[in-house]
XYZ file of C-alpha atoms in Angstrom:
311
model
C -6.339 47.496 -27.365
C -9.492 47.250 -25.241
C -11.437 46.094 -28.297
C -8.926 43.285 -28.867
C -9.150 42.152 -25.231
C -12.958 42.276 -25.323
C -12.975 40.336 -28.580
C -10.619 37.657 -27.215
C -12.690 37.311 -24.033
C -15.898 36.977 -26.062
C -14.334 34.324 -28.322
C -13.012 32.354 -25.336
C -16.378 32.476 -23.571
C -18.163 31.451 -26.785
C -15.713 28.525 -27.269
C -16.262 27.287 -23.694
C -20.034 27.483 -24.120
C -19.753 25.065 -27.072
C -18.333 22.344 -24.823
C -20.727 19.679 -23.617
C -21.477 19.509 -19.852
C -19.470 16.261 -19.634
C -16.468 17.831 -21.388
C -16.616 20.842 -19.083
C -16.714 18.508 -16.073
C -13.650 16.639 -17.363
C -11.818 19.941 -17.826
C -12.705 21.074 -14.280
C -11.559 17.745 -12.850
C -8.283 17.819 -14.790
C -7.472 21.356 -13.630
C -8.344 20.470 -10.015
C -6.019 17.436 -10.073
C -3.141 19.546 -11.438
C -3.728 22.347 -8.917
C -4.095 19.949 -5.970
C -0.975 18.098 -7.066
C 0.894 21.391 -7.120
C -0.511 22.108 -3.666
C 2.150 19.905 -2.005
C 5.344 21.579 -3.268
C 3.674 24.973 -2.834
C 2.901 24.131 0.810
C 6.505 23.028 1.298
C 7.731 26.347 -0.072
C 5.196 28.285 1.991
C 6.602 26.835 5.207
C 9.782 28.811 4.497
C 7.760 31.992 5.055
C 5.365 31.131 7.905
C 4.950 28.587 10.708
C 2.652 25.546 10.180
C -0.410 26.455 12.272
C -0.592 30.071 11.113
C -0.132 28.733 7.581
C -3.137 26.427 7.990
C -5.253 29.239 9.413
C -4.367 31.561 6.520
C -5.317 28.923 3.986
C -8.828 28.327 5.351
C -9.438 32.008 6.092
C -8.723 32.871 2.443
C -10.548 29.815 1.056
C -13.610 30.285 3.255
C -13.803 34.017 2.506
C -13.683 33.267 -1.223
C -16.534 30.755 -0.993
C -18.656 33.023 1.199
C -18.159 35.891 -1.271
C -18.941 33.666 -4.264
C -22.129 32.329 -2.683
C -23.263 35.814 -1.657
C -22.699 37.195 -5.162
C -24.502 34.238 -6.780
C -27.283 34.329 -4.156
C -26.562 30.710 -3.207
C -25.506 31.128 0.435
C -26.955 28.335 2.539
C -27.898 28.794 6.198
C -27.083 25.551 8.050
C -29.822 23.625 9.830
C -29.553 21.693 13.079
C -28.960 18.356 11.315
C -26.034 19.919 9.411
C -24.049 20.834 12.534
C -22.418 17.421 13.211
C -21.051 17.335 9.652
C -19.902 20.953 9.832
C -17.995 20.297 13.052
C -16.499 16.944 12.026
C -15.285 18.106 8.607
C -14.269 21.549 9.845
C -12.418 20.408 12.967
C -11.083 16.983 11.958
C -10.657 16.840 8.178
C -9.785 20.482 7.628
C -8.168 21.681 10.858
C -6.488 18.552 12.272
C -5.549 17.033 8.890
C -4.007 20.258 7.596
C -2.173 21.160 10.808
C -0.674 17.671 11.162
C 0.301 17.662 7.493
C 1.880 21.122 7.700
C 3.865 20.256 10.832
C 5.044 17.002 9.230
C 6.125 18.767 6.050
C 8.684 20.798 7.963
C 10.622 17.498 8.136
C 9.270 15.328 5.293
C 9.591 15.872 1.530
C 6.485 17.183 -0.230
C 6.169 14.199 -2.592
C 6.398 11.657 0.218
C 3.876 13.687 2.220
C 1.389 13.655 -0.663
C 1.565 9.863 -0.983
C 1.219 9.138 2.752
C -1.629 11.634 3.184
C -3.598 9.954 0.390
C -3.615 6.539 2.082
C -6.985 7.641 3.493
C -9.056 5.150 1.494
C -6.996 2.269 2.885
C -7.966 3.135 6.474
C -11.678 3.499 5.711
C -12.204 -0.230 5.060
C -10.745 -1.646 8.328
C -12.650 1.005 10.296
C -15.880 0.140 8.486
C -15.383 -3.530 9.319
C -14.529 -2.835 12.969
C -17.321 -0.367 13.756
C -20.076 -1.020 11.204
C -19.639 -4.767 10.563
C -19.258 -4.210 6.825
C -18.235 -7.224 4.751
C -15.319 -6.782 2.362
C -14.665 -8.666 -0.850
C -11.415 -10.522 -1.509
C -10.408 -7.790 -3.970
C -10.951 -5.100 -1.351
C -8.787 -6.957 1.167
C -6.119 -7.378 -1.509
C -6.289 -3.645 -2.138
C -5.784 -2.879 1.557
C -2.879 -5.332 1.846
C -1.252 -3.988 -1.331
C -1.633 -0.417 -0.114
C -0.195 -1.153 3.331
C 2.697 -2.987 1.685
C 3.260 0.196 -0.296
C 3.391 2.206 2.954
C 6.007 -0.207 4.350
C 8.000 0.013 1.099
C 7.780 3.804 1.231
C 9.212 3.777 4.750
C 11.952 1.396 3.549
C 12.474 0.028 7.099
C 15.943 -1.353 6.309
C 17.329 2.084 5.443
C 15.021 4.290 7.537
C 16.802 6.066 10.387
C 14.728 4.733 13.296
C 16.918 6.665 15.744
C 15.711 9.954 14.238
C 12.650 10.492 16.434
C 11.761 13.802 14.739
C 11.525 12.205 11.295
C 9.685 9.192 12.693
C 7.082 11.402 14.377
C 6.662 13.514 11.225
C 5.892 10.456 9.088
C 3.559 9.198 11.802
C 1.704 12.528 11.797
C 0.967 12.119 8.085
C -0.538 8.673 8.672
C -2.589 10.023 11.601
C -3.781 12.841 9.334
C -4.913 10.264 6.759
C -6.708 8.351 9.514
C -8.534 11.535 10.586
C -9.679 12.104 7.016
C -10.943 8.512 6.823
C -13.049 9.050 9.970
C -14.736 11.978 8.232
C -15.387 9.878 5.126
C -17.170 7.309 7.292
C -19.156 10.078 8.988
C -20.160 11.438 5.565
C -21.479 8.006 4.552
C -23.710 7.834 7.646
C -24.622 11.516 7.938
C -28.252 12.647 8.061
C -27.509 16.047 6.535
C -29.336 16.748 3.258
C -27.155 19.738 2.349
C -24.563 19.483 -0.415
C -20.829 19.633 0.178
C -20.710 22.975 -1.655
C -23.340 24.456 0.668
C -21.527 23.409 3.836
C -17.932 24.080 2.716
C -17.651 27.775 3.716
C -19.140 27.043 7.153
C -16.740 24.146 7.613
C -13.809 26.394 6.688
C -15.052 29.018 9.139
C -15.271 26.289 11.802
C -11.632 25.417 11.067
C -10.403 29.023 10.927
C -11.676 30.308 14.292
C -10.028 27.698 16.566
C -6.900 27.804 14.382
C -6.446 31.483 15.257
C -6.347 30.686 18.984
C -4.298 27.496 18.477
C -1.731 29.311 16.341
C -1.365 32.154 18.846
C -0.997 29.642 21.706
C 1.532 27.427 19.926
C 3.462 29.917 17.799
C 2.793 33.370 19.220
C 1.692 36.380 17.122
C 1.264 35.989 13.367
C 4.536 34.633 11.984
C 4.181 35.388 8.266
C 7.152 37.311 6.893
C 4.893 39.581 4.826
C 6.758 38.802 1.610
C 5.159 38.830 -1.821
C 5.970 35.121 -2.109
C 3.931 34.354 1.015
C 0.830 36.097 -0.278
C 1.155 34.569 -3.751
C 1.371 31.146 -2.064
C -1.590 32.056 0.162
C -3.695 33.030 -2.855
C -2.772 29.770 -4.588
C -3.698 27.624 -1.568
C -6.754 29.598 -0.430
C -8.902 30.821 -3.339
C -7.428 28.430 -5.938
C -6.461 25.105 -4.290
C -9.142 25.269 -1.590
C -12.135 27.239 -2.911
C -11.893 26.783 -6.695
C -10.816 23.124 -6.602
C -13.568 22.286 -4.137
C -16.165 23.806 -6.495
C -14.544 22.205 -9.553
C -14.560 18.683 -8.116
C -18.088 19.188 -6.761
C -19.227 20.259 -10.236
C -17.437 17.337 -11.908
C -18.951 14.864 -9.427
C -22.431 15.871 -10.578
C -21.670 15.107 -14.240
C -19.293 12.141 -14.028
C -19.551 8.688 -12.387
C -18.405 8.679 -8.766
C -15.981 5.813 -9.343
C -14.369 7.675 -12.239
C -13.896 10.802 -10.119
C -12.500 8.799 -7.188
C -10.088 6.928 -9.439
C -9.004 10.135 -11.163
C -8.148 11.678 -7.804
C -5.256 9.196 -7.587
C -3.617 11.647 -9.969
C -3.236 14.133 -7.101
C -0.501 12.353 -5.081
C 1.205 11.189 -8.285
C 1.192 14.753 -9.652
C 2.371 16.027 -6.264
C 5.258 13.554 -6.367
C 6.270 14.603 -9.891
C 5.934 18.342 -9.219
C 7.973 17.999 -6.031
C 10.746 16.314 -7.992
C 10.548 18.831 -10.825
C 10.352 22.081 -8.839
C 11.945 21.202 -5.498
C 14.550 18.762 -6.752
C 13.320 15.913 -4.533
C 14.836 12.559 -5.482
C 12.588 9.904 -7.037
C 14.108 6.909 -5.251
C 13.082 3.324 -5.998
C 11.318 2.771 -2.603
C 9.401 6.039 -3.085
C 8.213 5.228 -6.604
C 7.500 1.554 -5.834
C 5.626 2.434 -2.648
C 3.589 5.095 -4.465
C 2.620 2.638 -7.219
C 1.536 -0.004 -4.688
C -0.486 2.501 -2.640
C -2.233 3.880 -5.735
C -2.885 0.341 -7.046
C -4.323 -0.697 -3.690
C -6.653 2.307 -3.645
C -7.660 1.539 -7.239
C -8.562 -2.036 -6.198
C -10.709 -0.684 -3.364
C -12.500 1.863 -5.561
C -13.294 -0.525 -8.415
C -14.516 -3.159 -5.957
C -16.820 -0.591 -4.358
C -18.391 0.061 -7.767
C -19.330 -3.590 -8.146
């Protein structure tokens, strides 16, 4: 039996080694998109076992530990320099901590598929902020992309049927848009950062920066650790931490080195679309016309922005 397993492992490893670097990068990117898409319904299910802030802390504690261990084993652990600290704090505290906490709190009230679409409006907020604070000039196509995307957000909200008297639901949807805005601020910071370190080198330190304050925030907001200790919780935690956080981060980072940036950015539109489909398939969430139409307009708007940036 052991000989068969060893033989199969050797054959699989030999087959993978035959793939070209570009093909391997495409495979990594495809797997990351599928896993990140599945991240949304898995998060929704996880919130049945643990409260939002403790959930966020668990995710980054597991993801950061995995990356630290991987870098130690591969002798690639990077010690941050002074110029790296602003990026570590902004990504760790804003993109990772604030974005994830707001998203997790919102998902206690909002469907996973809708959450995925609203959270990925990030690119649409980057352009107006760049114009306002850095005097960047946008092309007509970029403005059309922003307008199309924002129209998609309005369609997604479906203002004529939305229950505006439900303040809880209104706040939850607003939190997702604020989370996207926070992520866009970090994207702008990345573009103007003076750090020479790679994203892979800084990622475990950024996750550590998110984890430590999340421990205190979770205890203050939700009391002692709220996880129910079930097998389901820890399976979900392992999916979100080592797989969806650590592995996917490394996979996309690896793919970005082999594939054109515009191709990778465009491909990432598959994440909210996959999240929407998985949420419908596994959680039974309805694919209503406003949801699908809004998602298509948002993704098309982002596509306009990305392709214009290439030119």
